[in-house]
């Protein structure tokens, strides 16, 4: 009879209509109409009319949930919405107790380390429990007053890689239904050229409805998206990917049959990570400045920069605890890492147990011979003895300091120490605070210390404090068969320094509460993120200035962001989070404050920081080490408490950078152009299309019209050059002062009135004393300094200085102009003329403006250079011309009498579209008689060829 009763209950539940429980914020999923869908699991583009796979009904698929568990998982849903690297994830689970007995139901999910839990709710047999965030002691006091019976909740540190567990357990009566819903947020950090979003799927049993959706909205545009196979081919073809220019959707919805480990298995194969990898488009070196709702976020990840040489010390723990697999994996990783060093790098190896040894007592170049010798040395290491971290670090610091003091380091290089250890100190200095103090006192401020802690025996918090205090970060390495790849992956993240001394400035006083904005290094493949607040009533746009040093130049990068740039974009997408700027700012600020709290020098400072963290945690409703999540029913007589795990003092789990704060409006003195001459300053610091530019300049515009200003005569003399596309004209050739300017012609798309117009499409500048070549084209700006090359886009607003003495300064104003300033006294301004891309005739071209200067030698020549030393002219016999609006005259120059015509040319500095009129006397026949010789005499073979004079 009892068996029959159980069978009838089971049959009733099977046939009963699906129950509905409010989802507290989990919307129905819908696809974008304008996304391009990719072939399921294969990641290739397919036509737009493809649609998602439909979950088959039990009848259609031939499935039955015949393996009835005592607790049935009705649905398991996960939704992530990522807006500009800010991810909001909801995990929801609905279950029913089919057993005639009460059952314990567990909701156990893994979330990424560093993620903030923001909300949790559950409905148990019709009773809803909601969550609030309380200060820890307050939460515990309330919990003690009304502990829920048969219910527990908690957040615990997982020993799994970069994960934490949130676990809730409730006891429910027969036939009862329960729904759990957890919300958390995190920031996606760029590593090795991509962002990774990981969802740990662990339903624990077969789910009648299993739905995972990841929505990505990136205003910068999606460069690529990839979903690797992390389930060993079991779900081949199940993930469906749709990708548009600025958004993407990944759907993972296996049927019950697809979830089974095998065709007749009752266990689920859904037990692992769904990983989504992507990257965004980057046109501007100055980064993407996104502004919305009183907050801004600045993403900075420049590319196309030469690597900076590095001086690197590997400090390796070889104590007895490293014996076995850990040492074997470390040696394997080190051999690969040494092979990856560049020829311009310098390195050495320090290994330590109770003693400290060095492979070399000084830095050596990373030649093949030296690398091979270092690998042989590492292979012979036999772990034994204790752990003397203090002496090992001081030895490494001494080697770097000594090399620096002796002038053996490239002044443009980056110095790094990478410590690899699996345990606490057992020999020498044992007090961790003393070791931290010793390192801080001895290390120079141009050295960054990175710490890799292997396993769980090492005091990881100590390594984090040690690294954060010395311009680096710490990372836990899990001691297993994967140790080698973890070590290599971390090294790859820091192997390519592209910039050093990176500082973000936001000059307007209405910008406040800026997160860390000064960083010792920027590494290729990563991204620096800075956020802040502003008063939208006082500010319509935000200006940022980034200063940094690359392999061969000092950079000043500028950008402007308008208040309404994002509003329209975000409002049109229901999966975009309009609060992402606020959330990202809070995430960065709280994490950085937690790290600062662990390094606080005094108790008073620590209390002040603690108060701020607590206030922000409560305001933003997030669980931090100072708060607890109180979960209670509406009556308040049943409560659960979820505490955060022990404090993780590293900033921003997954981030590569721990920086510092400087005043948001401060700019390094070398980057401030105020010390320049008024002319140079106006060209560099002011807008490129200026309201009051210097009126008397030499200009070359349009196809091409030369306008030569003669200051002694106070007259403009004009001439045209009619030549062929591809020809290179010498404009200035001054071998004595080492200055060269050439221009290459491009042609219109087709002739007009029987004539093909030509324009300057590329200009080459060579400053011989600085060994610097600058090529300005309509596509980009390329700087070559010795063997180093830097490329700027017209999308950038930037200044590049090749030395702290500002000998050569390159200033780019976005899509408008480039200004080159030499030694503060000579400048060249290049205007970019953009035309409609589909114009049937016209093409993009360049104009050049040169203020008169006496800095050229008497031997300066060229179509412009010749007039830097003004010839004598005399204009007489003015009379009406054939065109009444264009009078004629006789111009006497160099013993010749030329007929010249009065006309108008254009200056585009104050109006880039229509220009302003410049009156001048026009010399016919390509300037014949005014220029020396014929215009073809000024052809040169290469863009950087000096003019050969007869």
PDB file of C-alpha atoms in Angstrom, residues 677-898:
ATOM      1  CA  UNK A 677      57.308  79.651 -26.652  1.00  0.00           C
ATOM      2  CA  UNK A 678      53.917  81.317 -27.213  1.00  0.00           C
ATOM      3  CA  UNK A 679      53.738  80.119 -30.794  1.00  0.00           C
ATOM      4  CA  UNK A 680      54.561  76.524 -29.926  1.00  0.00           C
ATOM      5  CA  UNK A 681      52.274  76.592 -26.938  1.00  0.00           C
ATOM      6  CA  UNK A 682      49.297  77.790 -28.920  1.00  0.00           C
ATOM      7  CA  UNK A 683      49.856  75.094 -31.497  1.00  0.00           C
ATOM      8  CA  UNK A 684      50.330  72.329 -28.973  1.00  0.00           C
ATOM      9  CA  UNK A 685      47.996  73.163 -26.138  1.00  0.00           C
ATOM     10  CA  UNK A 686      45.247  74.913 -28.051  1.00  0.00           C
ATOM     11  CA  UNK A 687      42.742  73.395 -30.446  1.00  0.00           C
ATOM     12  CA  UNK A 688      44.149  72.558 -33.891  1.00  0.00           C
ATOM     13  CA  UNK A 689      41.555  74.670 -35.670  1.00  0.00           C
ATOM     14  CA  UNK A 690      42.372  77.790 -33.713  1.00  0.00           C
ATOM     15  CA  UNK A 691      40.289  80.870 -33.127  1.00  0.00           C
ATOM     16  CA  UNK A 692      43.311  83.199 -33.414  1.00  0.00           C
ATOM     17  CA  UNK A 693      46.163  81.333 -35.113  1.00  0.00           C
ATOM     18  CA  UNK A 694      49.354  83.119 -36.183  1.00  0.00           C
ATOM     19  CA  UNK A 695      48.309  84.949 -39.328  1.00  0.00           C
ATOM     20  CA  UNK A 696      51.680  84.989 -41.059  1.00  0.00           C
ATOM     21  CA  UNK A 697      52.718  81.442 -41.947  1.00  0.00           C
ATOM     22  CA  UNK A 698      53.851  79.505 -44.989  1.00  0.00           C
ATOM     23  CA  UNK A 699      51.038  77.242 -46.144  1.00  0.00           C
ATOM     24  CA  UNK A 700      50.591  74.383 -48.595  1.00  0.00           C
ATOM     25  CA  UNK A 701      46.975  73.362 -49.134  1.00  0.00           C
ATOM     26  CA  UNK A 702      44.676  71.609 -51.577  1.00  0.00           C
ATOM     27  CA  UNK A 703      46.100  70.469 -54.939  1.00  0.00           C
ATOM     28  CA  UNK A 704      48.776  71.666 -53.834  1.00  0.00           C
ATOM     29  CA  UNK A 705      48.702  75.461 -53.511  1.00  0.00           C
ATOM     30  CA  UNK A 706      51.875  76.966 -52.035  1.00  0.00           C
ATOM     31  CA  UNK A 707      51.363  80.247 -50.147  1.00  0.00           C
ATOM     32  CA  UNK A 708      54.734  81.764 -49.237  1.00  0.00           C
ATOM     33  CA  UNK A 709      54.594  84.593 -46.705  1.00  0.00           C
ATOM     34  CA  UNK A 710      57.464  87.088 -47.008  1.00  0.00           C
ATOM     35  CA  UNK A 711      57.592  88.965 -43.679  1.00  0.00           C
ATOM     36  CA  UNK A 712      59.908  91.794 -44.825  1.00  0.00           C
ATOM     37  CA  UNK A 713      57.655  92.582 -47.767  1.00  0.00           C
ATOM     38  CA  UNK A 714      54.531  91.644 -45.804  1.00  0.00           C
ATOM     39  CA  UNK A 715      53.155  89.875 -48.847  1.00  0.00           C
ATOM     40  CA  UNK A 716      51.888  86.407 -49.742  1.00  0.00           C
ATOM     41  CA  UNK A 717      53.202  84.918 -52.983  1.00  0.00           C
ATOM     42  CA  UNK A 718      51.384  81.821 -54.342  1.00  0.00           C
ATOM     43  CA  UNK A 719      52.090  79.133 -56.913  1.00  0.00           C
ATOM     44  CA  UNK A 720      50.704  75.693 -57.749  1.00  0.00           C
ATOM     45  CA  UNK A 721      52.570  72.486 -58.531  1.00  0.00           C
ATOM     46  CA  UNK A 722      50.892  70.284 -61.140  1.00  0.00           C
ATOM     47  CA  UNK A 723      52.535  66.866 -61.057  1.00  0.00           C
ATOM     48  CA  UNK A 724      51.739  63.143 -60.944  1.00  0.00           C
ATOM     49  CA  UNK A 725      50.531  60.881 -58.105  1.00  0.00           C
ATOM     50  CA  UNK A 726      53.374  59.095 -56.340  1.00  0.00           C
ATOM     51  CA  UNK A 727      55.957  61.816 -56.950  1.00  0.00           C
ATOM     52  CA  UNK A 728      57.831  63.047 -53.854  1.00  0.00           C
ATOM     53  CA  UNK A 729      58.554  66.771 -53.617  1.00  0.00           C
ATOM     54  CA  UNK A 730      61.225  68.228 -51.393  1.00  0.00           C
ATOM     55  CA  UNK A 731      59.803  71.020 -49.258  1.00  0.00           C
ATOM     56  CA  UNK A 732      62.727  71.726 -46.920  1.00  0.00           C
ATOM     57  CA  UNK A 733      66.247  70.353 -47.230  1.00  0.00           C
ATOM     58  CA  UNK A 734      68.774  71.702 -44.749  1.00  0.00           C
ATOM     59  CA  UNK A 735      71.702  69.276 -44.336  1.00  0.00           C
ATOM     60  CA  UNK A 736      73.594  71.732 -42.145  1.00  0.00           C
ATOM     61  CA  UNK A 737      70.906  71.838 -39.457  1.00  0.00           C
ATOM     62  CA  UNK A 738      69.833  68.254 -40.207  1.00  0.00           C
ATOM     63  CA  UNK A 739      66.170  69.074 -41.005  1.00  0.00           C
ATOM     64  CA  UNK A 740      64.260  67.543 -43.894  1.00  0.00           C
ATOM     65  CA  UNK A 741      60.600  67.790 -44.987  1.00  0.00           C
ATOM     66  CA  UNK A 742      59.276  65.939 -48.043  1.00  0.00           C
ATOM     67  CA  UNK A 743      55.749  65.393 -49.345  1.00  0.00           C
ATOM     68  CA  UNK A 744      54.341  62.585 -51.494  1.00  0.00           C
ATOM     69  CA  UNK A 745      51.488  63.312 -53.886  1.00  0.00           C
ATOM     70  CA  UNK A 746      48.300  61.313 -54.252  1.00  0.00           C
ATOM     71  CA  UNK A 747      45.756  61.697 -57.028  1.00  0.00           C
ATOM     72  CA  UNK A 748      42.028  62.270 -57.029  1.00  0.00           C
ATOM     73  CA  UNK A 749      39.822  59.264 -57.831  1.00  0.00           C
ATOM     74  CA  UNK A 750      39.294  60.465 -61.390  1.00  0.00           C
ATOM     75  CA  UNK A 751      40.026  63.526 -63.563  1.00  0.00           C
ATOM     76  CA  UNK A 752      37.745  66.529 -63.646  1.00  0.00           C
ATOM     77  CA  UNK A 753      37.583  68.792 -66.707  1.00  0.00           C
ATOM     78  CA  UNK A 754      40.394  66.744 -68.211  1.00  0.00           C
ATOM     79  CA  UNK A 755      42.757  67.290 -65.265  1.00  0.00           C
ATOM     80  CA  UNK A 756      43.686  64.907 -62.426  1.00  0.00           C
ATOM     81  CA  UNK A 757      44.188  66.904 -59.246  1.00  0.00           C
ATOM     82  CA  UNK A 758      46.990  65.900 -56.877  1.00  0.00           C
ATOM     83  CA  UNK A 759      47.344  66.477 -53.133  1.00  0.00           C
ATOM     84  CA  UNK A 760      49.786  65.692 -50.365  1.00  0.00           C
ATOM     85  CA  UNK A 761      48.804  62.291 -48.958  1.00  0.00           C
ATOM     86  CA  UNK A 762      51.964  61.739 -46.951  1.00  0.00           C
ATOM     87  CA  UNK A 763      54.571  64.005 -45.345  1.00  0.00           C
ATOM     88  CA  UNK A 764      57.966  62.909 -44.046  1.00  0.00           C
ATOM     89  CA  UNK A 765      59.959  64.841 -41.411  1.00  0.00           C
ATOM     90  CA  UNK A 766      63.532  63.957 -40.495  1.00  0.00           C
ATOM     91  CA  UNK A 767      65.370  65.559 -37.550  1.00  0.00           C
ATOM     92  CA  UNK A 768      68.883  64.255 -37.950  1.00  0.00           C
ATOM     93  CA  UNK A 769      70.316  65.418 -34.611  1.00  0.00           C
ATOM     94  CA  UNK A 770      67.572  63.490 -32.782  1.00  0.00           C
ATOM     95  CA  UNK A 771      67.695  60.523 -35.195  1.00  0.00           C
ATOM     96  CA  UNK A 772      63.922  60.877 -35.472  1.00  0.00           C
ATOM     97  CA  UNK A 773      61.741  60.301 -38.525  1.00  0.00           C
ATOM     98  CA  UNK A 774      58.060  61.196 -38.467  1.00  0.00           C
ATOM     99  CA  UNK A 775      55.725  60.070 -41.224  1.00  0.00           C
ATOM    100  CA  UNK A 776      52.305  61.724 -41.310  1.00  0.00           C
ATOM    101  CA  UNK A 777      49.755  60.148 -43.646  1.00  0.00           C
ATOM    102  CA  UNK A 778      45.998  60.346 -43.880  1.00  0.00           C
ATOM    103  CA  UNK A 779      45.905  56.942 -42.094  1.00  0.00           C
ATOM    104  CA  UNK A 780      48.197  57.452 -39.094  1.00  0.00           C
ATOM    105  CA  UNK A 781      51.319  59.066 -37.644  1.00  0.00           C
ATOM    106  CA  UNK A 782      54.467  56.934 -37.397  1.00  0.00           C
ATOM    107  CA  UNK A 783      57.497  57.928 -35.305  1.00  0.00           C
ATOM    108  CA  UNK A 784      60.818  56.159 -35.756  1.00  0.00           C
ATOM    109  CA  UNK A 785      63.545  56.883 -33.226  1.00  0.00           C
ATOM    110  CA  UNK A 786      66.603  54.757 -33.873  1.00  0.00           C
ATOM    111  CA  UNK A 787      65.361  51.162 -33.965  1.00  0.00           C
ATOM    112  CA  UNK A 788      62.109  51.995 -32.151  1.00  0.00           C
ATOM    113  CA  UNK A 789      58.807  52.752 -33.825  1.00  0.00           C
ATOM    114  CA  UNK A 790      55.609  54.244 -32.387  1.00  0.00           C
ATOM    115  CA  UNK A 791      52.325  54.590 -34.246  1.00  0.00           C
ATOM    116  CA  UNK A 792      49.526  57.000 -33.401  1.00  0.00           C
ATOM    117  CA  UNK A 793      46.088  56.965 -34.941  1.00  0.00           C
ATOM    118  CA  UNK A 794      44.234  60.056 -36.061  1.00  0.00           C
ATOM    119  CA  UNK A 795      41.677  58.842 -33.502  1.00  0.00           C
ATOM    120  CA  UNK A 796      44.138  59.798 -30.758  1.00  0.00           C
ATOM    121  CA  UNK A 797      44.700  63.078 -29.031  1.00  0.00           C
ATOM    122  CA  UNK A 798      48.307  62.869 -27.887  1.00  0.00           C
ATOM    123  CA  UNK A 799      51.675  64.489 -27.403  1.00  0.00           C
ATOM    124  CA  UNK A 800      54.926  62.587 -27.767  1.00  0.00           C
ATOM    125  CA  UNK A 801      58.140  63.955 -26.343  1.00  0.00           C
ATOM    126  CA  UNK A 802      61.411  62.234 -27.174  1.00  0.00           C
ATOM    127  CA  UNK A 803      63.224  63.577 -24.115  1.00  0.00           C
ATOM    128  CA  UNK A 804      62.548  65.423 -20.907  1.00  0.00           C
ATOM    129  CA  UNK A 805      64.191  68.464 -22.489  1.00  0.00           C
ATOM    130  CA  UNK A 806      61.292  68.516 -24.991  1.00  0.00           C
ATOM    131  CA  UNK A 807      63.631  68.559 -28.005  1.00  0.00           C
ATOM    132  CA  UNK A 808      60.963  67.072 -30.275  1.00  0.00           C
ATOM    133  CA  UNK A 809      57.311  67.221 -29.307  1.00  0.00           C
ATOM    134  CA  UNK A 810      54.551  65.658 -31.402  1.00  0.00           C
ATOM    135  CA  UNK A 811      51.006  66.780 -30.662  1.00  0.00           C
ATOM    136  CA  UNK A 812      47.965  65.084 -32.199  1.00  0.00           C
ATOM    137  CA  UNK A 813      44.457  66.499 -31.980  1.00  0.00           C
ATOM    138  CA  UNK A 814      41.846  63.885 -32.770  1.00  0.00           C
ATOM    139  CA  UNK A 815      40.907  63.769 -36.475  1.00  0.00           C
ATOM    140  CA  UNK A 816      42.149  67.342 -36.945  1.00  0.00           C
ATOM    141  CA  UNK A 817      45.830  68.187 -36.760  1.00  0.00           C
ATOM    142  CA  UNK A 818      49.374  67.177 -35.861  1.00  0.00           C
ATOM    143  CA  UNK A 819      51.872  69.705 -34.575  1.00  0.00           C
ATOM    144  CA  UNK A 820      55.617  69.002 -34.500  1.00  0.00           C
ATOM    145  CA  UNK A 821      57.731  71.270 -32.303  1.00  0.00           C
ATOM    146  CA  UNK A 822      61.521  71.147 -32.474  1.00  0.00           C
ATOM    147  CA  UNK A 823      63.514  72.524 -29.564  1.00  0.00           C
ATOM    148  CA  UNK A 824      60.562  74.792 -28.607  1.00  0.00           C
ATOM    149  CA  UNK A 825      61.476  77.241 -31.389  1.00  0.00           C
ATOM    150  CA  UNK A 826      60.425  75.679 -34.669  1.00  0.00           C
ATOM    151  CA  UNK A 827      57.030  74.138 -35.418  1.00  0.00           C
ATOM    152  CA  UNK A 828      55.156  72.445 -38.228  1.00  0.00           C
ATOM    153  CA  UNK A 829      51.382  72.041 -38.189  1.00  0.00           C
ATOM    154  CA  UNK A 830      49.682  69.437 -40.410  1.00  0.00           C
ATOM    155  CA  UNK A 831      45.910  69.596 -40.980  1.00  0.00           C
ATOM    156  CA  UNK A 832      43.904  66.512 -41.914  1.00  0.00           C
ATOM    157  CA  UNK A 833      41.213  66.981 -44.546  1.00  0.00           C
ATOM    158  CA  UNK A 834      38.632  64.209 -44.501  1.00  0.00           C
ATOM    159  CA  UNK A 835      36.159  63.851 -47.355  1.00  0.00           C
ATOM    160  CA  UNK A 836      33.066  61.725 -47.724  1.00  0.00           C
ATOM    161  CA  UNK A 837      34.318  58.171 -48.283  1.00  0.00           C
ATOM    162  CA  UNK A 838      31.951  57.612 -51.199  1.00  0.00           C
ATOM    163  CA  UNK A 839      32.814  60.907 -52.903  1.00  0.00           C
ATOM    164  CA  UNK A 840      33.234  60.153 -56.608  1.00  0.00           C
ATOM    165  CA  UNK A 841      36.314  62.383 -57.024  1.00  0.00           C
ATOM    166  CA  UNK A 842      37.889  63.731 -53.850  1.00  0.00           C
ATOM    167  CA  UNK A 843      40.284  61.942 -51.480  1.00  0.00           C
ATOM    168  CA  UNK A 844      41.594  62.628 -47.973  1.00  0.00           C
ATOM    169  CA  UNK A 845      44.677  64.867 -47.995  1.00  0.00           C
ATOM    170  CA  UNK A 846      47.022  66.907 -45.796  1.00  0.00           C
ATOM    171  CA  UNK A 847      47.832  70.591 -45.486  1.00  0.00           C
ATOM    172  CA  UNK A 848      50.998  71.985 -43.868  1.00  0.00           C
ATOM    173  CA  UNK A 849      51.568  75.309 -42.034  1.00  0.00           C
ATOM    174  CA  UNK A 850      55.006  76.614 -41.011  1.00  0.00           C
ATOM    175  CA  UNK A 851      55.519  79.849 -39.038  1.00  0.00           C
ATOM    176  CA  UNK A 852      58.565  81.837 -40.241  1.00  0.00           C
ATOM    177  CA  UNK A 853      61.746  81.127 -38.292  1.00  0.00           C
ATOM    178  CA  UNK A 854      65.430  82.033 -38.464  1.00  0.00           C
ATOM    179  CA  UNK A 855      66.544  78.605 -37.192  1.00  0.00           C
ATOM    180  CA  UNK A 856      67.344  77.228 -40.638  1.00  0.00           C
ATOM    181  CA  UNK A 857      70.884  77.531 -41.985  1.00  0.00           C
ATOM    182  CA  UNK A 858      71.710  79.732 -45.008  1.00  0.00           C
ATOM    183  CA  UNK A 859      71.999  76.528 -47.048  1.00  0.00           C
ATOM    184  CA  UNK A 860      68.358  75.583 -46.544  1.00  0.00           C
ATOM    185  CA  UNK A 861      66.684  74.741 -49.841  1.00  0.00           C
ATOM    186  CA  UNK A 862      63.502  73.166 -51.173  1.00  0.00           C
ATOM    187  CA  UNK A 863      60.184  74.496 -52.412  1.00  0.00           C
ATOM    188  CA  UNK A 864      59.603  76.030 -48.962  1.00  0.00           C
ATOM    189  CA  UNK A 865      63.085  75.983 -47.426  1.00  0.00           C
ATOM    190  CA  UNK A 866      64.456  78.337 -50.043  1.00  0.00           C
ATOM    191  CA  UNK A 867      62.145  81.084 -48.765  1.00  0.00           C
ATOM    192  CA  UNK A 868      63.177  80.772 -45.103  1.00  0.00           C
ATOM    193  CA  UNK A 869      65.750  83.355 -46.154  1.00  0.00           C
ATOM    194  CA  UNK A 870      63.581  85.893 -47.896  1.00  0.00           C
ATOM    195  CA  UNK A 871      64.355  87.069 -51.437  1.00  0.00           C
ATOM    196  CA  UNK A 872      63.851  90.707 -52.376  1.00  0.00           C
ATOM    197  CA  UNK A 873      60.767  91.355 -54.448  1.00  0.00           C
ATOM    198  CA  UNK A 874      59.174  94.456 -55.924  1.00  0.00           C
ATOM    199  CA  UNK A 875      55.620  94.582 -57.291  1.00  0.00           C
ATOM    200  CA  UNK A 876      54.641  97.368 -59.712  1.00  0.00           C
ATOM    201  CA  UNK A 877      52.419  98.219 -62.645  1.00  0.00           C
ATOM    202  CA  UNK A 878      49.216  96.973 -61.070  1.00  0.00           C
ATOM    203  CA  UNK A 879      46.433  96.851 -63.631  1.00  0.00           C
ATOM    204  CA  UNK A 880      43.103  95.144 -64.349  1.00  0.00           C
ATOM    205  CA  UNK A 881      43.425  91.575 -65.515  1.00  0.00           C
ATOM    206  CA  UNK A 882      41.408  89.464 -67.912  1.00  0.00           C
ATOM    207  CA  UNK A 883      39.167  88.685 -64.949  1.00  0.00           C
ATOM    208  CA  UNK A 884      38.038  91.997 -63.395  1.00  0.00           C
ATOM    209  CA  UNK A 885      38.215  90.414 -59.946  1.00  0.00           C
ATOM    210  CA  UNK A 886      41.853  89.371 -60.498  1.00  0.00           C
ATOM    211  CA  UNK A 887      44.155  92.340 -61.207  1.00  0.00           C
ATOM    212  CA  UNK A 888      47.616  91.750 -62.652  1.00  0.00           C
ATOM    213  CA  UNK A 889      51.032  93.218 -61.806  1.00  0.00           C
ATOM    214  CA  UNK A 890      54.745  92.896 -62.520  1.00  0.00           C
ATOM    215  CA  UNK A 891      56.841  91.216 -59.804  1.00  0.00           C
ATOM    216  CA  UNK A 892      60.596  91.720 -59.931  1.00  0.00           C
ATOM    217  CA  UNK A 893      62.524  88.921 -58.199  1.00  0.00           C
ATOM    218  CA  UNK A 894      66.060  87.538 -58.672  1.00  0.00           C
ATOM    219  CA  UNK A 895      66.614  89.777 -61.709  1.00  0.00           C
ATOM    220  CA  UNK A 896      63.475  88.586 -63.452  1.00  0.00           C
ATOM    221  CA  UNK A 897      60.159  90.267 -64.201  1.00  0.00           C
ATOM    222  CA  UNK A 898      57.156  88.010 -63.787  1.00  0.00           C
TER     223      UNK A 898
END
